[in-house]
Amino acid sequence: MGEIKLPLSALIKPVVTVTPVLDPNNLTEEEIARIKALLEENNTFPEGTEIIVSKDASVSIKYPDGSIDLILPAEIVKQADTTAPAITDDAKGNIVVAPTKEAVEFVVTYVDNNGKAQLVVVTKGADGKWTTTAKAVIVDPVTGQVIIPGSAIKPGTVVTAYSKDMAGNVSDLNSAEVEAVDANNPAAGVKVKSVTSTSNANKSTKKAKQLPNTGEKATSATSLGLAVLGMGLALFAAKRKKDEEEA
């Protein structure tokens, strides 16, 4: 009786990395390429092995002997979290920006007291610690939370934030209009007046955009904040475009 030779699919157990994607049922060409590259990087398949990644995230690995491994979508992709970093104030006159759990990098813009747009890039290192080269902000190395001193921000302007995950997916954008805590005391810092969240599809959801006790939409302060946002986003847009191109 001859020796029974097992198919390669019975001998090889592919190492799989779960990749966050924007739509698990309709992968982009870039996402397909990323998943294939990760499989090739994490495994040493026999020469002649063919990896086929479908748009619905199902994966077939065809070995040289004709045997096939099938990987289910749920085993290799998950829905990306595109929630934008939260922008709040700490009730002490400072602005606080907090990344989401999946973020490995996030970008913050604000306008300083001289009217100059400032760009802050915060990254999570291989050791899990968060850092930035920006001098004017405080970063918690464990949580990634960024504190922008209120004394460094021009009242009536806009603070923005977005993030990237490990797969390069870019989150939605949060834009927070800030106002002085006490118009007669600049040292009191600023607080968040309203927040606008804009999705990657460029759809906006506006929150708390009404003046207190009137029910009317904010006008002058909002217009000023959005005008300054346009100036501040000169740096932000260039950075975000680059991130999306790299994703």
JSON list of C-alpha atoms in Angstrom, two decimals:
[
{"chain": "A", "resi": 1, "resn": "MET", "atom": "CA", "xyz": [0.00, 0.00, 0.00]},
{"chain": "A", "resi": 2, "resn": "GLY", "atom": "CA", "xyz": [1.48, 3.33, -1.09]},
{"chain": "A", "resi": 3, "resn": "GLU", "atom": "CA", "xyz": [2.02, 6.29, 1.18]},
{"chain": "A", "resi": 4, "resn": "ILE", "atom": "CA", "xyz": [-0.94, 8.66, 1.38]},
{"chain": "A", "resi": 5, "resn": "LYS", "atom": "CA", "xyz": [0.08, 12.18, 0.36]},
{"chain": "A", "resi": 6, "resn": "LEU", "atom": "CA", "xyz": [-1.95, 14.94, 1.94]},
{"chain": "A", "resi": 7, "resn": "PRO", "atom": "CA", "xyz": [-2.88, 18.01, -0.11]},
{"chain": "A", "resi": 8, "resn": "LEU", "atom": "CA", "xyz": [-1.05, 21.22, 0.68]},
{"chain": "A", "resi": 9, "resn": "SER", "atom": "CA", "xyz": [-4.32, 22.78, 1.88]},
{"chain": "A", "resi": 10, "resn": "ALA", "atom": "CA", "xyz": [-4.34, 20.18, 4.68]},
{"chain": "A", "resi": 11, "resn": "LEU", "atom": "CA", "xyz": [-0.73, 20.88, 5.62]},
{"chain": "A", "resi": 12, "resn": "ILE", "atom": "CA", "xyz": [-0.72, 24.68, 5.52]},
{"chain": "A", "resi": 13, "resn": "LYS", "atom": "CA", "xyz": [-2.63, 26.91, 7.91]},
{"chain": "A", "resi": 14, "resn": "PRO", "atom": "CA", "xyz": [-2.53, 30.47, 6.51]},
{"chain": "A", "resi": 15, "resn": "VAL", "atom": "CA", "xyz": [-1.73, 33.23, 9.00]},
{"chain": "A", "resi": 16, "resn": "VAL", "atom": "CA", "xyz": [-4.42, 35.86, 8.61]},
{"chain": "A", "resi": 17, "resn": "THR", "atom": "CA", "xyz": [-4.46, 39.52, 9.66]},
{"chain": "A", "resi": 18, "resn": "VAL", "atom": "CA", "xyz": [-7.89, 41.10, 10.06]},
{"chain": "A", "resi": 19, "resn": "THR", "atom": "CA", "xyz": [-7.96, 44.32, 8.03]},
{"chain": "A", "resi": 20, "resn": "PRO", "atom": "CA", "xyz": [-10.37, 47.21, 8.69]},
{"chain": "A", "resi": 21, "resn": "VAL", "atom": "CA", "xyz": [-12.13, 48.28, 5.46]},
{"chain": "A", "resi": 22, "resn": "LEU", "atom": "CA", "xyz": [-14.72, 50.93, 4.58]},
{"chain": "A", "resi": 23, "resn": "ASP", "atom": "CA", "xyz": [-17.26, 48.45, 3.14]},
{"chain": "A", "resi": 24, "resn": "PRO", "atom": "CA", "xyz": [-16.70, 44.73, 3.87]},
{"chain": "A", "resi": 25, "resn": "ASN", "atom": "CA", "xyz": [-19.13, 43.81, 1.06]},
{"chain": "A", "resi": 26, "resn": "ASN", "atom": "CA", "xyz": [-17.45, 45.91, -1.60]},
{"chain": "A", "resi": 27, "resn": "LEU", "atom": "CA", "xyz": [-13.68, 46.15, -1.29]},
{"chain": "A", "resi": 28, "resn": "THR", "atom": "CA", "xyz": [-11.72, 48.75, -3.20]},
{"chain": "A", "resi": 29, "resn": "GLU", "atom": "CA", "xyz": [-8.79, 47.76, -5.41]},
{"chain": "A", "resi": 30, "resn": "GLU", "atom": "CA", "xyz": [-6.44, 49.24, -2.82]},
{"chain": "A", "resi": 31, "resn": "GLU", "atom": "CA", "xyz": [-8.02, 47.17, -0.02]},
{"chain": "A", "resi": 32, "resn": "ILE", "atom": "CA", "xyz": [-7.80, 44.00, -2.12]},
{"chain": "A", "resi": 33, "resn": "ALA", "atom": "CA", "xyz": [-4.12, 44.69, -2.81]},
{"chain": "A", "resi": 34, "resn": "ARG", "atom": "CA", "xyz": [-3.47, 45.37, 0.89]},
{"chain": "A", "resi": 35, "resn": "ILE", "atom": "CA", "xyz": [-5.10, 42.09, 2.00]},
{"chain": "A", "resi": 36, "resn": "LYS", "atom": "CA", "xyz": [-3.15, 40.11, -0.61]},
{"chain": "A", "resi": 37, "resn": "ALA", "atom": "CA", "xyz": [0.11, 41.80, 0.40]},
{"chain": "A", "resi": 38, "resn": "LEU", "atom": "CA", "xyz": [-0.48, 40.97, 4.09]},
{"chain": "A", "resi": 39, "resn": "LEU", "atom": "CA", "xyz": [-1.12, 37.31, 3.27]},
{"chain": "A", "resi": 40, "resn": "GLU", "atom": "CA", "xyz": [2.11, 37.17, 1.26]},
{"chain": "A", "resi": 41, "resn": "GLU", "atom": "CA", "xyz": [4.03, 38.97, 4.00]},
{"chain": "A", "resi": 42, "resn": "ASN", "atom": "CA", "xyz": [2.76, 36.81, 6.86]},
{"chain": "A", "resi": 43, "resn": "ASN", "atom": "CA", "xyz": [3.10, 33.45, 5.13]},
{"chain": "A", "resi": 44, "resn": "THR", "atom": "CA", "xyz": [5.72, 31.49, 3.20]},
{"chain": "A", "resi": 45, "resn": "PHE", "atom": "CA", "xyz": [3.59, 29.84, 0.55]},
{"chain": "A", "resi": 46, "resn": "PRO", "atom": "CA", "xyz": [5.04, 27.32, -1.94]},
{"chain": "A", "resi": 47, "resn": "GLU", "atom": "CA", "xyz": [6.16, 28.80, -5.24]},
{"chain": "A", "resi": 48, "resn": "GLY", "atom": "CA", "xyz": [3.25, 28.94, -7.66]},
{"chain": "A", "resi": 49, "resn": "THR", "atom": "CA", "xyz": [0.62, 29.62, -5.00]},
{"chain": "A", "resi": 50, "resn": "GLU", "atom": "CA", "xyz": [-2.16, 31.93, -6.25]},
{"chain": "A", "resi": 51, "resn": "ILE", "atom": "CA", "xyz": [-4.05, 34.26, -3.90]},
{"chain": "A", "resi": 52, "resn": "ILE", "atom": "CA", "xyz": [-7.43, 35.50, -5.09]},
{"chain": "A", "resi": 53, "resn": "VAL", "atom": "CA", "xyz": [-9.20, 38.21, -3.06]},
{"chain": "A", "resi": 54, "resn": "SER", "atom": "CA", "xyz": [-12.76, 38.97, -4.20]},
{"chain": "A", "resi": 55, "resn": "LYS", "atom": "CA", "xyz": [-14.61, 42.27, -3.80]},
{"chain": "A", "resi": 56, "resn": "ASP", "atom": "CA", "xyz": [-16.89, 40.60, -1.23]},
{"chain": "A", "resi": 57, "resn": "ALA", "atom": "CA", "xyz": [-13.77, 39.86, 0.89]},
{"chain": "A", "resi": 58, "resn": "SER", "atom": "CA", "xyz": [-13.80, 36.11, 0.31]},
{"chain": "A", "resi": 59, "resn": "VAL", "atom": "CA", "xyz": [-10.30, 34.73, -0.27]},
{"chain": "A", "resi": 60, "resn": "SER", "atom": "CA", "xyz": [-9.13, 31.66, -2.17]},
{"chain": "A", "resi": 61, "resn": "ILE", "atom": "CA", "xyz": [-5.57, 30.37, -1.85]},
{"chain": "A", "resi": 62, "resn": "LYS", "atom": "CA", "xyz": [-4.80, 27.91, -4.64]},
{"chain": "A", "resi": 63, "resn": "TYR", "atom": "CA", "xyz": [-1.69, 25.79, -4.09]},
{"chain": "A", "resi": 64, "resn": "PRO", "atom": "CA", "xyz": [0.53, 24.30, -6.81]},
{"chain": "A", "resi": 65, "resn": "ASP", "atom": "CA", "xyz": [-0.98, 20.81, -6.26]},
{"chain": "A", "resi": 66, "resn": "GLY", "atom": "CA", "xyz": [-4.44, 22.17, -7.09]},
{"chain": "A", "resi": 67, "resn": "SER", "atom": "CA", "xyz": [-5.80, 22.11, -3.53]},
{"chain": "A", "resi": 68, "resn": "ILE", "atom": "CA", "xyz": [-7.49, 25.25, -2.21]},
{"chain": "A", "resi": 69, "resn": "ASP", "atom": "CA", "xyz": [-7.83, 27.04, 1.12]},
{"chain": "A", "resi": 70, "resn": "LEU", "atom": "CA", "xyz": [-10.91, 29.22, 1.54]},
{"chain": "A", "resi": 71, "resn": "ILE", "atom": "CA", "xyz": [-10.95, 32.15, 3.98]},
{"chain": "A", "resi": 72, "resn": "LEU", "atom": "CA", "xyz": [-14.31, 33.64, 4.94]},
{"chain": "A", "resi": 73, "resn": "PRO", "atom": "CA", "xyz": [-14.81, 37.44, 4.87]},
{"chain": "A", "resi": 74, "resn": "ALA", "atom": "CA", "xyz": [-15.41, 37.57, 8.63]},
{"chain": "A", "resi": 75, "resn": "GLU", "atom": "CA", "xyz": [-11.98, 36.01, 9.17]},
{"chain": "A", "resi": 76, "resn": "ILE", "atom": "CA", "xyz": [-10.04, 38.61, 7.19]},
{"chain": "A", "resi": 77, "resn": "VAL", "atom": "CA", "xyz": [-11.90, 41.96, 7.22]},
{"chain": "A", "resi": 78, "resn": "LYS", "atom": "CA", "xyz": [-13.91, 44.09, 9.62]},
{"chain": "A", "resi": 79, "resn": "GLN", "atom": "CA", "xyz": [-15.81, 47.35, 9.33]},
{"chain": "A", "resi": 80, "resn": "ALA", "atom": "CA", "xyz": [-13.44, 50.28, 9.77]},
{"chain": "A", "resi": 81, "resn": "ASP", "atom": "CA", "xyz": [-14.29, 52.74, 12.53]},
{"chain": "A", "resi": 82, "resn": "THR", "atom": "CA", "xyz": [-14.43, 56.12, 10.79]},
{"chain": "A", "resi": 83, "resn": "THR", "atom": "CA", "xyz": [-15.52, 58.02, 13.89]},
{"chain": "A", "resi": 84, "resn": "ALA", "atom": "CA", "xyz": [-13.65, 61.31, 14.09]},
{"chain": "A", "resi": 85, "resn": "PRO", "atom": "CA", "xyz": [-11.56, 62.18, 17.16]},
{"chain": "A", "resi": 86, "resn": "ALA", "atom": "CA", "xyz": [-13.69, 63.80, 19.86]},
{"chain": "A", "resi": 87, "resn": "ILE", "atom": "CA", "xyz": [-13.15, 67.52, 20.48]},
{"chain": "A", "resi": 88, "resn": "THR", "atom": "CA", "xyz": [-14.26, 68.81, 23.88]},
{"chain": "A", "resi": 89, "resn": "ASP", "atom": "CA", "xyz": [-13.17, 71.27, 26.54]},
{"chain": "A", "resi": 90, "resn": "ASP", "atom": "CA", "xyz": [-12.05, 70.43, 30.06]},
{"chain": "A", "resi": 91, "resn": "ALA", "atom": "CA", "xyz": [-14.04, 73.19, 31.79]},
{"chain": "A", "resi": 92, "resn": "LYS", "atom": "CA", "xyz": [-10.70, 74.80, 32.65]},
{"chain": "A", "resi": 93, "resn": "GLY", "atom": "CA", "xyz": [-10.35, 76.82, 29.46]},
{"chain": "A", "resi": 94, "resn": "ASN", "atom": "CA", "xyz": [-8.46, 74.18, 27.46]},
{"chain": "A", "resi": 95, "resn": "ILE", "atom": "CA", "xyz": [-9.43, 72.14, 24.40]},
{"chain": "A", "resi": 96, "resn": "VAL", "atom": "CA", "xyz": [-9.12, 68.34, 24.53]},
{"chain": "A", "resi": 97, "resn": "VAL", "atom": "CA", "xyz": [-8.87, 66.06, 21.47]},
{"chain": "A", "resi": 98, "resn": "ALA", "atom": "CA", "xyz": [-9.13, 62.29, 22.00]},
{"chain": "A", "resi": 99, "resn": "PRO", "atom": "CA", "xyz": [-8.41, 59.63, 19.35]},
{"chain": "A", "resi": 100, "resn": "THR", "atom": "CA", "xyz": [-10.61, 56.58, 18.78]},
{"chain": "A", "resi": 101, "resn": "LYS", "atom": "CA", "xyz": [-9.49, 53.08, 19.75]},
{"chain": "A", "resi": 102, "resn": "GLU", "atom": "CA", "xyz": [-8.47, 52.08, 16.22]},
{"chain": "A", "resi": 103, "resn": "ALA", "atom": "CA", "xyz": [-6.45, 55.23, 15.45]},
{"chain": "A", "resi": 104, "resn": "VAL", "atom": "CA", "xyz": [-2.69, 55.07, 15.01]},
{"chain": "A", "resi": 105, "resn": "GLU", "atom": "CA", "xyz": [-2.33, 58.68, 13.88]},
{"chain": "A", "resi": 106, "resn": "PHE", "atom": "CA", "xyz": [-4.46, 61.78, 14.13]},
{"chain": "A", "resi": 107, "resn": "VAL", "atom": "CA", "xyz": [-4.19, 65.32, 12.88]},
{"chain": "A", "resi": 108, "resn": "VAL", "atom": "CA", "xyz": [-5.39, 68.45, 14.67]},
{"chain": "A", "resi": 109, "resn": "THR", "atom": "CA", "xyz": [-5.53, 72.01, 13.37]},
{"chain": "A", "resi": 110, "resn": "TYR", "atom": "CA", "xyz": [-6.24, 75.16, 15.30]},
{"chain": "A", "resi": 111, "resn": "VAL", "atom": "CA", "xyz": [-5.60, 78.90, 15.03]},
{"chain": "A", "resi": 112, "resn": "ASP", "atom": "CA", "xyz": [-3.26, 80.49, 17.53]},
{"chain": "A", "resi": 113, "resn": "ASN", "atom": "CA", "xyz": [-3.62, 83.90, 19.14]},
{"chain": "A", "resi": 114, "resn": "ASN", "atom": "CA", "xyz": [-1.62, 85.46, 16.32]},
{"chain": "A", "resi": 115, "resn": "GLY", "atom": "CA", "xyz": [-4.14, 84.22, 13.78]},
{"chain": "A", "resi": 116, "resn": "LYS", "atom": "CA", "xyz": [-1.74, 81.61, 12.42]},
{"chain": "A", "resi": 117, "resn": "ALA", "atom": "CA", "xyz": [-2.98, 78.12, 11.51]},
{"chain": "A", "resi": 118, "resn": "GLN", "atom": "CA", "xyz": [-1.23, 75.37, 13.48]},
{"chain": "A", "resi": 119, "resn": "LEU", "atom": "CA", "xyz": [-0.98, 71.71, 12.45]},
{"chain": "A", "resi": 120, "resn": "VAL", "atom": "CA", "xyz": [-0.44, 68.99, 15.07]},
{"chain": "A", "resi": 121, "resn": "VAL", "atom": "CA", "xyz": [0.29, 65.40, 14.01]},
{"chain": "A", "resi": 122, "resn": "VAL", "atom": "CA", "xyz": [0.13, 62.78, 16.79]},
{"chain": "A", "resi": 123, "resn": "THR", "atom": "CA", "xyz": [1.34, 59.23, 16.12]},
{"chain": "A", "resi": 124, "resn": "LYS", "atom": "CA", "xyz": [1.25, 55.94, 17.97]},
{"chain": "A", "resi": 125, "resn": "GLY", "atom": "CA", "xyz": [4.61, 54.18, 17.98]},
{"chain": "A", "resi": 126, "resn": "ALA", "atom": "CA", "xyz": [5.41, 50.48, 17.84]},
{"chain": "A", "resi": 127, "resn": "ASP", "atom": "CA", "xyz": [5.66, 50.60, 21.65]},
{"chain": "A", "resi": 128, "resn": "GLY", "atom": "CA", "xyz": [2.07, 51.82, 21.87]},
{"chain": "A", "resi": 129, "resn": "LYS", "atom": "CA", "xyz": [3.08, 55.28, 23.09]},
{"chain": "A", "resi": 130, "resn": "TRP", "atom": "CA", "xyz": [1.67, 58.47, 21.54]},
{"chain": "A", "resi": 131, "resn": "THR", "atom": "CA", "xyz": [4.00, 61.34, 20.61]},
{"chain": "A", "resi": 132, "resn": "THR", "atom": "CA", "xyz": [4.08, 64.61, 18.67]},
{"chain": "A", "resi": 133, "resn": "THR", "atom": "CA", "xyz": [6.72, 67.12, 17.70]},
{"chain": "A", "resi": 134, "resn": "ALA", "atom": "CA", "xyz": [4.36, 70.05, 18.34]},
{"chain": "A", "resi": 135, "resn": "LYS", "atom": "CA", "xyz": [5.61, 72.11, 21.28]},
{"chain": "A", "resi": 136, "resn": "ALA", "atom": "CA", "xyz": [2.47, 74.02, 22.22]},
{"chain": "A", "resi": 137, "resn": "VAL", "atom": "CA", "xyz": [0.30, 71.01, 23.11]},
{"chain": "A", "resi": 138, "resn": "ILE", "atom": "CA", "xyz": [0.35, 68.31, 25.79]},
{"chain": "A", "resi": 139, "resn": "VAL", "atom": "CA", "xyz": [0.01, 64.65, 24.76]},
{"chain": "A", "resi": 140, "resn": "ASP", "atom": "CA", "xyz": [-0.85, 61.78, 27.08]},
{"chain": "A", "resi": 141, "resn": "PRO", "atom": "CA", "xyz": [1.51, 59.02, 25.89]},
{"chain": "A", "resi": 142, "resn": "VAL", "atom": "CA", "xyz": [-0.87, 56.26, 27.02]},
{"chain": "A", "resi": 143, "resn": "THR", "atom": "CA", "xyz": [-4.26, 57.49, 25.77]},
{"chain": "A", "resi": 144, "resn": "GLY", "atom": "CA", "xyz": [-3.10, 59.83, 23.01]},
{"chain": "A", "resi": 145, "resn": "GLN", "atom": "CA", "xyz": [-5.31, 62.57, 24.40]},
{"chain": "A", "resi": 146, "resn": "VAL", "atom": "CA", "xyz": [-4.14, 66.02, 23.32]},
{"chain": "A", "resi": 147, "resn": "ILE", "atom": "CA", "xyz": [-4.63, 69.15, 25.41]},
{"chain": "A", "resi": 148, "resn": "ILE", "atom": "CA", "xyz": [-4.37, 72.49, 23.62]},
{"chain": "A", "resi": 149, "resn": "PRO", "atom": "CA", "xyz": [-3.99, 75.25, 26.21]},
{"chain": "A", "resi": 150, "resn": "GLY", "atom": "CA", "xyz": [-6.84, 77.72, 25.87]},
{"chain": "A", "resi": 151, "resn": "SER", "atom": "CA", "xyz": [-4.35, 80.57, 26.05]},
{"chain": "A", "resi": 152, "resn": "ALA", "atom": "CA", "xyz": [-2.88, 79.33, 22.75]},
{"chain": "A", "resi": 153, "resn": "ILE", "atom": "CA", "xyz": [-6.16, 79.38, 20.79]},
{"chain": "A", "resi": 154, "resn": "LYS", "atom": "CA", "xyz": [-7.84, 82.40, 19.21]},
{"chain": "A", "resi": 155, "resn": "PRO", "atom": "CA", "xyz": [-11.50, 82.63, 20.36]},
{"chain": "A", "resi": 156, "resn": "GLY", "atom": "CA", "xyz": [-14.09, 82.51, 17.59]},
{"chain": "A", "resi": 157, "resn": "THR", "atom": "CA", "xyz": [-12.04, 80.12, 15.45]},
{"chain": "A", "resi": 158, "resn": "VAL", "atom": "CA", "xyz": [-12.29, 76.42, 14.62]},
{"chain": "A", "resi": 159, "resn": "VAL", "atom": "CA", "xyz": [-10.37, 73.38, 15.84]},
{"chain": "A", "resi": 160, "resn": "THR", "atom": "CA", "xyz": [-10.44, 70.35, 13.52]},
{"chain": "A", "resi": 161, "resn": "ALA", "atom": "CA", "xyz": [-9.41, 66.71, 13.90]},
{"chain": "A", "resi": 162, "resn": "TYR", "atom": "CA", "xyz": [-9.33, 63.48, 11.90]},
{"chain": "A", "resi": 163, "resn": "SER", "atom": "CA", "xyz": [-7.48, 60.19, 12.26]},
{"chain": "A", "resi": 164, "resn": "LYS", "atom": "CA", "xyz": [-6.07, 57.17, 10.41]},
{"chain": "A", "resi": 165, "resn": "ASP", "atom": "CA", "xyz": [-6.19, 53.50, 11.40]},
{"chain": "A", "resi": 166, "resn": "MET", "atom": "CA", "xyz": [-3.52, 50.85, 10.89]},
{"chain": "A", "resi": 167, "resn": "ALA", "atom": "CA", "xyz": [-4.82, 50.09, 7.38]},
{"chain": "A", "resi": 168, "resn": "GLY", "atom": "CA", "xyz": [-4.68, 53.75, 6.36]},
{"chain": "A", "resi": 169, "resn": "ASN", "atom": "CA", "xyz": [-8.43, 54.39, 6.45]},
{"chain": "A", "resi": 170, "resn": "VAL", "atom": "CA", "xyz": [-9.14, 58.08, 7.02]},
{"chain": "A", "resi": 171, "resn": "SER", "atom": "CA", "xyz": [-11.85, 58.95, 9.54]},
{"chain": "A", "resi": 172, "resn": "ASP", "atom": "CA", "xyz": [-14.57, 61.55, 9.38]},
{"chain": "A", "resi": 173, "resn": "LEU", "atom": "CA", "xyz": [-13.66, 65.14, 10.24]},
{"chain": "A", "resi": 174, "resn": "ASN", "atom": "CA", "xyz": [-14.76, 66.94, 13.40]},
{"chain": "A", "resi": 175, "resn": "SER", "atom": "CA", "xyz": [-14.74, 70.75, 13.42]},
{"chain": "A", "resi": 176, "resn": "ALA", "atom": "CA", "xyz": [-15.33, 72.53, 16.72]},
{"chain": "A", "resi": 177, "resn": "GLU", "atom": "CA", "xyz": [-16.03, 76.24, 16.96]},
{"chain": "A", "resi": 178, "resn": "VAL", "atom": "CA", "xyz": [-14.49, 77.66, 20.12]},
{"chain": "A", "resi": 179, "resn": "GLU", "atom": "CA", "xyz": [-15.36, 80.80, 22.04]},
{"chain": "A", "resi": 180, "resn": "ALA", "atom": "CA", "xyz": [-13.90, 82.67, 24.99]},
{"chain": "A", "resi": 181, "resn": "VAL", "atom": "CA", "xyz": [-14.89, 81.48, 28.43]},
{"chain": "A", "resi": 182, "resn": "ASP", "atom": "CA", "xyz": [-14.86, 85.11, 29.56]},
{"chain": "A", "resi": 183, "resn": "ALA", "atom": "CA", "xyz": [-14.60, 87.82, 26.90]},
{"chain": "A", "resi": 184, "resn": "ASN", "atom": "CA", "xyz": [-13.18, 90.20, 29.52]},
{"chain": "A", "resi": 185, "resn": "ASN", "atom": "CA", "xyz": [-10.54, 87.77, 30.74]},
{"chain": "A", "resi": 186, "resn": "PRO", "atom": "CA", "xyz": [-8.37, 86.18, 28.01]},
{"chain": "A", "resi": 187, "resn": "ALA", "atom": "CA", "xyz": [-6.55, 84.10, 30.62]},
{"chain": "A", "resi": 188, "resn": "ALA", "atom": "CA", "xyz": [-9.78, 82.15, 31.22]},
{"chain": "A", "resi": 189, "resn": "GLY", "atom": "CA", "xyz": [-9.21, 80.34, 27.93]},
{"chain": "A", "resi": 190, "resn": "VAL", "atom": "CA", "xyz": [-11.79, 78.93, 25.53]},
{"chain": "A", "resi": 191, "resn": "LYS", "atom": "CA", "xyz": [-14.62, 76.42, 25.42]},
{"chain": "A", "resi": 192, "resn": "VAL", "atom": "CA", "xyz": [-16.38, 74.46, 22.68]},
{"chain": "A", "resi": 193, "resn": "LYS", "atom": "CA", "xyz": [-19.44, 76.24, 21.32]},
{"chain": "A", "resi": 194, "resn": "SER", "atom": "CA", "xyz": [-20.50, 73.76, 18.64]},
{"chain": "A", "resi": 195, "resn": "VAL", "atom": "CA", "xyz": [-19.24, 70.75, 16.71]},
{"chain": "A", "resi": 196, "resn": "THR", "atom": "CA", "xyz": [-19.77, 69.81, 13.06]},
{"chain": "A", "resi": 197, "resn": "SER", "atom": "CA", "xyz": [-18.98, 66.29, 11.88]},
{"chain": "A", "resi": 198, "resn": "THR", "atom": "CA", "xyz": [-18.28, 65.74, 8.18]},
{"chain": "A", "resi": 199, "resn": "SER", "atom": "CA", "xyz": [-18.12, 62.22, 6.76]},
{"chain": "A", "resi": 200, "resn": "ASN", "atom": "CA", "xyz": [-15.75, 60.95, 4.12]},
{"chain": "A", "resi": 201, "resn": "ALA", "atom": "CA", "xyz": [-18.66, 61.21, 1.70]},
{"chain": "A", "resi": 202, "resn": "ASN", "atom": "CA", "xyz": [-18.65, 64.95, 2.41]},
{"chain": "A", "resi": 203, "resn": "LYS", "atom": "CA", "xyz": [-22.01, 64.77, 4.16]},
{"chain": "A", "resi": 204, "resn": "SER", "atom": "CA", "xyz": [-22.38, 67.01, 7.21]},
{"chain": "A", "resi": 205, "resn": "THR", "atom": "CA", "xyz": [-24.25, 66.53, 10.46]},
{"chain": "A", "resi": 206, "resn": "LYS", "atom": "CA", "xyz": [-24.50, 69.73, 12.44]},
{"chain": "A", "resi": 207, "resn": "LYS", "atom": "CA", "xyz": [-24.94, 69.84, 16.19]},
{"chain": "A", "resi": 208, "resn": "ALA", "atom": "CA", "xyz": [-25.82, 72.68, 18.56]},
{"chain": "A", "resi": 209, "resn": "LYS", "atom": "CA", "xyz": [-25.61, 75.37, 15.92]},
{"chain": "A", "resi": 210, "resn": "GLN", "atom": "CA", "xyz": [-28.21, 77.62, 17.55]},
{"chain": "A", "resi": 211, "resn": "LEU", "atom": "CA", "xyz": [-27.79, 80.71, 19.64]},
{"chain": "A", "resi": 212, "resn": "PRO", "atom": "CA", "xyz": [-28.84, 80.31, 23.30]},
{"chain": "A", "resi": 213, "resn": "ASN", "atom": "CA", "xyz": [-32.47, 81.20, 24.08]},
{"chain": "A", "resi": 214, "resn": "THR", "atom": "CA", "xyz": [-33.28, 82.33, 20.52]},
{"chain": "A", "resi": 215, "resn": "GLY", "atom": "CA", "xyz": [-33.62, 79.21, 18.42]},
{"chain": "A", "resi": 216, "resn": "GLU", "atom": "CA", "xyz": [-31.88, 81.11, 15.61]},
{"chain": "A", "resi": 217, "resn": "LYS", "atom": "CA", "xyz": [-28.82, 79.85, 13.82]},
{"chain": "A", "resi": 218, "resn": "ALA", "atom": "CA", "xyz": [-25.50, 81.39, 14.74]},
{"chain": "A", "resi": 219, "resn": "THR", "atom": "CA", "xyz": [-24.34, 83.97, 12.25]},
{"chain": "A", "resi": 220, "resn": "SER", "atom": "CA", "xyz": [-21.32, 86.21, 12.82]},
{"chain": "A", "resi": 221, "resn": "ALA", "atom": "CA", "xyz": [-19.34, 83.97, 15.17]},
{"chain": "A", "resi": 222, "resn": "THR", "atom": "CA", "xyz": [-20.05, 80.91, 13.05]},
{"chain": "A", "resi": 223, "resn": "SER", "atom": "CA", "xyz": [-19.10, 82.74, 9.88]},
{"chain": "A", "resi": 224, "resn": "LEU", "atom": "CA", "xyz": [-15.88, 83.94, 11.46]},
{"chain": "A", "resi": 225, "resn": "GLY", "atom": "CA", "xyz": [-15.11, 80.44, 12.69]},
{"chain": "A", "resi": 226, "resn": "LEU", "atom": "CA", "xyz": [-15.74, 78.89, 9.29]},
{"chain": "A", "resi": 227, "resn": "ALA", "atom": "CA", "xyz": [-13.68, 81.58, 7.58]},
{"chain": "A", "resi": 228, "resn": "VAL", "atom": "CA", "xyz": [-10.76, 80.86, 9.89]},
{"chain": "A", "resi": 229, "resn": "LEU", "atom": "CA", "xyz": [-11.32, 77.14, 9.36]},
{"chain": "A", "resi": 230, "resn": "GLY", "atom": "CA", "xyz": [-10.73, 77.70, 5.67]},
{"chain": "A", "resi": 231, "resn": "MET", "atom": "CA", "xyz": [-7.40, 79.31, 6.46]},
{"chain": "A", "resi": 232, "resn": "GLY", "atom": "CA", "xyz": [-6.46, 76.64, 8.98]},
{"chain": "A", "resi": 233, "resn": "LEU", "atom": "CA", "xyz": [-7.38, 73.87, 6.55]},
{"chain": "A", "resi": 234, "resn": "ALA", "atom": "CA", "xyz": [-4.81, 75.03, 4.02]},
{"chain": "A", "resi": 235, "resn": "LEU", "atom": "CA", "xyz": [-2.36, 72.91, 6.00]},
{"chain": "A", "resi": 236, "resn": "PHE", "atom": "CA", "xyz": [-4.99, 70.36, 7.00]},
{"chain": "A", "resi": 237, "resn": "ALA", "atom": "CA", "xyz": [-6.26, 69.72, 3.44]},
{"chain": "A", "resi": 238, "resn": "ALA", "atom": "CA", "xyz": [-2.79, 69.08, 2.10]},
{"chain": "A", "resi": 239, "resn": "LYS", "atom": "CA", "xyz": [-2.05, 66.60, 4.90]},
{"chain": "A", "resi": 240, "resn": "ARG", "atom": "CA", "xyz": [-5.42, 64.84, 4.56]},
{"chain": "A", "resi": 241, "resn": "LYS", "atom": "CA", "xyz": [-5.12, 64.56, 0.76]},
{"chain": "A", "resi": 242, "resn": "LYS", "atom": "CA", "xyz": [-1.71, 62.95, 1.18]},
{"chain": "A", "resi": 243, "resn": "ASP", "atom": "CA", "xyz": [-3.10, 60.50, 3.75]},
{"chain": "A", "resi": 244, "resn": "GLU", "atom": "CA", "xyz": [-6.00, 59.51, 1.49]},
{"chain": "A", "resi": 245, "resn": "GLU", "atom": "CA", "xyz": [-3.64, 58.98, -1.44]},
{"chain": "A", "resi": 246, "resn": "GLU", "atom": "CA", "xyz": [-1.44, 56.74, 0.70]},
{"chain": "A", "resi": 247, "resn": "ALA", "atom": "CA", "xyz": [-4.42, 54.81, 2.09]}
]
